[in-house]
């Protein structure tokens, strides 16, 4: 069975075709950026094909996108030659990218099991300035979704490892390094949950 990286390399063009046309996240991105200084430096973690990176750039942000799918990053660079995109995994230390005022993880955490969430929060903590803002989009719930994880494409089976996460789980996994700001709600009964967190000051 092929894994999550194979899945997104295989479907990168499809995600790009849909994502560059879908403006539904615009109000959420606007509110996220309203918490940041003018022209903030933002890390789009698990940026996929770069469509939300593009939208944040249009809203005035200086965006760096990171994703482990080479095909997705290739498409992101083609669509956004003026932005920075790197191939890497959010479970790795990406502090070499420098410091950011904000970080967006739009659906990226749905591919992270509960026991690895703390590592992702630690990695994000390293790259945010004190009081930097973290925008998280997840599907509310507990555990791995069999229906959303296992996909078949051209007679090949893929496990894209799709996990649900509760707000309490996210708070616990941040281990006091972030405090919860608010939930953003622009759609009634949305499939997704949209949360803002803020980095706590680093101890001196």
Short mmCIF file of C-alpha atoms in Angstrom, two decimals:
data_model
loop_
_atom_site.label_atom_id
_atom_site.label_comp_id
_atom_site.label_asym_id
_atom_site.label_seq_id
_atom_site.Cartn_x
_atom_site.Cartn_y
_atom_site.Cartn_z
CA UNK A 1 0.00 0.00 0.00
CA UNK A 2 1.32 3.43 -0.96
CA UNK A 3 1.74 6.05 1.76
CA UNK A 4 0.64 9.63 2.32
CA UNK A 5 3.52 11.21 0.41
CA UNK A 6 2.80 9.00 -2.59
CA UNK A 7 -0.86 10.01 -2.37
CA UNK A 8 -0.16 13.75 -2.54
CA UNK A 9 2.46 13.40 -5.25
CA UNK A 10 -0.11 11.45 -7.27
CA UNK A 11 -2.97 13.92 -6.69
CA UNK A 12 -1.05 17.22 -6.62
CA UNK A 13 -2.51 18.51 -9.89
CA UNK A 14 -6.06 17.73 -8.78
CA UNK A 15 -5.58 19.57 -5.48
CA UNK A 16 -4.11 22.53 -7.36
CA UNK A 17 -6.98 22.69 -9.85
CA UNK A 18 -9.52 22.77 -7.04
CA UNK A 19 -7.53 24.88 -4.58
CA UNK A 20 -6.69 27.79 -6.84
CA UNK A 21 -10.41 28.18 -7.63
CA UNK A 22 -11.73 27.81 -4.07
CA UNK A 23 -11.94 31.12 -2.19
CA UNK A 24 -13.77 29.74 0.85
CA UNK A 25 -10.84 30.23 3.20
CA UNK A 26 -10.42 33.93 2.40
CA UNK A 27 -12.29 35.32 5.46
CA UNK A 28 -10.38 32.99 7.79
CA UNK A 29 -7.06 34.09 6.33
CA UNK A 30 -8.06 37.73 6.63
CA UNK A 31 -8.84 37.35 10.32
CA UNK A 32 -5.64 35.40 10.92
CA UNK A 33 -3.59 38.18 9.34
CA UNK A 34 -5.48 40.82 11.34
CA UNK A 35 -3.63 39.56 14.43
CA UNK A 36 -0.25 40.13 12.78
CA UNK A 37 1.80 43.24 11.94
CA UNK A 38 1.67 44.74 8.46
CA UNK A 39 3.39 42.62 5.79
CA UNK A 40 4.15 39.77 8.20
CA UNK A 41 6.49 36.92 7.44
CA UNK A 42 4.33 33.75 7.48
CA UNK A 43 5.15 30.06 7.26
CA UNK A 44 2.54 28.05 5.36
CA UNK A 45 3.23 24.62 6.85
CA UNK A 46 2.00 21.73 4.69
CA UNK A 47 1.31 24.25 1.95
CA UNK A 48 0.44 21.67 -0.70
CA UNK A 49 0.29 23.27 -4.15
CA UNK A 50 0.55 26.76 -2.70
CA UNK A 51 -2.94 28.13 -3.22
CA UNK A 52 -3.40 29.46 0.32
CA UNK A 53 0.19 30.75 0.22
CA UNK A 54 -0.92 32.75 -2.81
CA UNK A 55 -3.95 34.13 -0.97
CA UNK A 56 -1.96 35.16 2.08
CA UNK A 57 0.55 36.86 -0.20
CA UNK A 58 -2.28 38.79 -1.87
CA UNK A 59 -3.34 39.90 1.62
CA UNK A 60 0.11 41.40 2.16
CA UNK A 61 2.11 38.59 3.76
CA UNK A 62 5.65 37.50 2.92
CA UNK A 63 5.09 33.76 2.64
CA UNK A 64 7.33 30.71 2.81
CA UNK A 65 5.65 27.40 2.05
CA UNK A 66 6.81 23.97 3.22
CA UNK A 67 5.53 20.56 2.15
CA UNK A 68 6.97 17.06 1.79
CA UNK A 69 5.30 16.42 -1.57
CA UNK A 70 7.78 17.23 -4.33
CA UNK A 71 5.03 17.41 -6.96
CA UNK A 72 3.00 19.83 -4.85
CA UNK A 73 5.99 22.11 -4.32
CA UNK A 74 6.79 22.00 -8.03
CA UNK A 75 3.27 23.24 -8.81
CA UNK A 76 3.43 25.85 -6.03
CA UNK A 77 6.63 27.30 -7.51
CA UNK A 78 5.12 27.38 -11.01
CA UNK A 79 2.08 29.32 -9.78
CA UNK A 80 3.99 31.59 -7.39
CA UNK A 81 7.48 32.32 -8.73
CA UNK A 82 7.81 35.27 -6.32
CA UNK A 83 7.30 33.14 -3.20
CA UNK A 84 9.66 30.76 -1.39
CA UNK A 85 8.81 27.05 -1.24
CA UNK A 86 10.84 24.22 0.29
CA UNK A 87 10.48 20.44 0.34
CA UNK A 88 10.61 19.17 3.92
CA UNK A 89 8.55 17.37 6.56
CA UNK A 90 6.90 19.22 9.45
CA UNK A 91 8.14 16.47 11.76
CA UNK A 92 11.68 17.63 11.00
CA UNK A 93 13.39 20.65 12.53
CA UNK A 94 12.81 23.47 10.05
CA UNK A 95 14.25 26.29 12.17
CA UNK A 96 16.79 26.92 9.38
CA UNK A 97 13.99 28.90 7.71
CA UNK A 98 14.32 31.65 10.31
CA UNK A 99 11.65 33.40 12.37
CA UNK A 100 8.05 34.16 11.44
CA UNK A 101 5.27 36.36 12.81
CA UNK A 102 2.69 33.73 11.96
CA UNK A 103 2.29 30.10 10.94
CA UNK A 104 -0.64 28.50 9.12
CA UNK A 105 -1.22 24.74 9.28
CA UNK A 106 -4.23 24.33 7.04
CA UNK A 107 -5.35 20.70 7.29
CA UNK A 108 -1.77 19.53 7.79
CA UNK A 109 -2.38 18.17 11.29
CA UNK A 110 -5.01 15.77 9.98
CA UNK A 111 -2.05 13.65 8.85
CA UNK A 112 -0.34 13.67 12.24
CA UNK A 113 -1.26 11.05 14.87
CA UNK A 114 -1.90 12.21 18.42
CA UNK A 115 1.45 10.99 19.73
CA UNK A 116 3.35 13.25 17.30
CA UNK A 117 1.36 16.47 17.74
CA UNK A 118 3.66 17.73 20.51
CA UNK A 119 6.66 17.45 18.17
CA UNK A 120 4.93 19.60 15.56
CA UNK A 121 4.03 22.23 18.17
CA UNK A 122 7.66 22.21 19.34
CA UNK A 123 8.91 22.74 15.79
CA UNK A 124 6.48 25.61 15.22
CA UNK A 125 7.41 27.17 18.57
CA UNK A 126 11.04 27.38 17.45
CA UNK A 127 10.24 29.46 14.36
CA UNK A 128 7.65 31.88 15.76
CA UNK A 129 8.51 35.15 17.40
CA UNK A 130 7.13 35.65 20.92
CA UNK A 131 3.36 36.27 20.63
CA UNK A 132 3.44 34.93 17.09
CA UNK A 133 0.09 33.58 15.91
CA UNK A 134 -0.67 30.03 14.80
CA UNK A 135 -3.66 29.29 12.55
CA UNK A 136 -4.76 25.64 12.66
CA UNK A 137 -7.41 23.89 10.57
CA UNK A 138 -8.45 20.39 11.70
CA UNK A 139 -11.37 17.99 11.58
CA UNK A 140 -12.88 17.67 15.05
CA UNK A 141 -12.97 14.20 16.54
CA UNK A 142 -10.82 11.40 17.90
CA UNK A 143 -8.56 8.88 16.19
CA UNK A 144 -7.90 7.75 12.66
CA UNK A 145 -10.65 7.88 10.04
CA UNK A 146 -10.73 4.66 8.04
CA UNK A 147 -12.99 6.20 5.39
CA UNK A 148 -10.82 9.26 4.81
CA UNK A 149 -7.49 7.47 5.14
CA UNK A 150 -7.82 4.63 2.65
CA UNK A 151 -8.12 5.67 -0.99
CA UNK A 152 -7.86 3.82 -4.29
CA UNK A 153 -6.44 5.55 -7.37
CA UNK A 154 -6.02 3.74 -10.66
CA UNK A 155 -6.28 0.37 -8.88
CA UNK A 156 -3.57 1.27 -6.38
CA UNK A 157 -4.30 1.49 -2.65
CA UNK A 158 -3.15 4.48 -0.61
CA UNK A 159 -3.20 5.23 3.10
CA UNK A 160 -3.09 8.99 3.54
CA UNK A 161 -3.38 8.65 7.33
CA UNK A 162 -6.23 11.02 8.16
CA UNK A 163 -6.66 11.80 11.88
CA UNK A 164 -9.32 13.74 13.76
CA UNK A 165 -8.25 16.07 16.60
CA UNK A 166 -10.18 17.84 19.35
CA UNK A 167 -9.43 21.33 20.63
CA UNK A 168 -8.51 19.91 24.05
CA UNK A 169 -6.06 17.53 22.39
CA UNK A 170 -4.40 20.43 20.57
CA UNK A 171 -4.20 22.47 23.79
CA UNK A 172 -2.66 19.55 25.67
CA UNK A 173 -0.17 18.85 22.88
CA UNK A 174 1.07 22.44 22.91
CA UNK A 175 2.28 21.79 26.49
CA UNK A 176 1.91 25.37 27.62
CA UNK A 177 3.94 26.81 24.76
CA UNK A 178 0.84 28.25 23.11
CA UNK A 179 -2.39 29.66 24.47
CA UNK A 180 -5.71 29.39 22.69
CA UNK A 181 -7.12 32.65 21.28
CA UNK A 182 -10.40 31.73 19.61
CA UNK A 183 -12.29 29.59 17.13
CA UNK A 184 -13.05 31.25 13.80
CA UNK A 185 -16.55 30.59 12.49
CA UNK A 186 -17.70 31.76 9.07
CA UNK A 187 -19.65 28.69 7.99
CA UNK A 188 -22.48 27.03 9.89
CA UNK A 189 -21.92 23.31 10.58
CA UNK A 190 -18.54 23.34 8.85
CA UNK A 191 -16.77 20.01 8.33
CA UNK A 192 -13.61 21.72 9.58
CA UNK A 193 -12.60 23.58 12.73
CA UNK A 194 -10.53 26.76 12.54
CA UNK A 195 -8.46 27.81 15.57
CA UNK A 196 -6.06 30.59 16.47
CA UNK A 197 -3.29 30.07 19.02
CA UNK A 198 -0.59 32.46 20.21
CA UNK A 199 2.96 31.59 21.18
CA UNK A 200 3.81 32.22 24.82
CA UNK A 201 6.98 34.13 25.63
CA UNK A 202 10.12 32.05 25.68
CA UNK A 203 11.73 31.78 29.11
CA UNK A 204 14.95 33.71 29.33
#
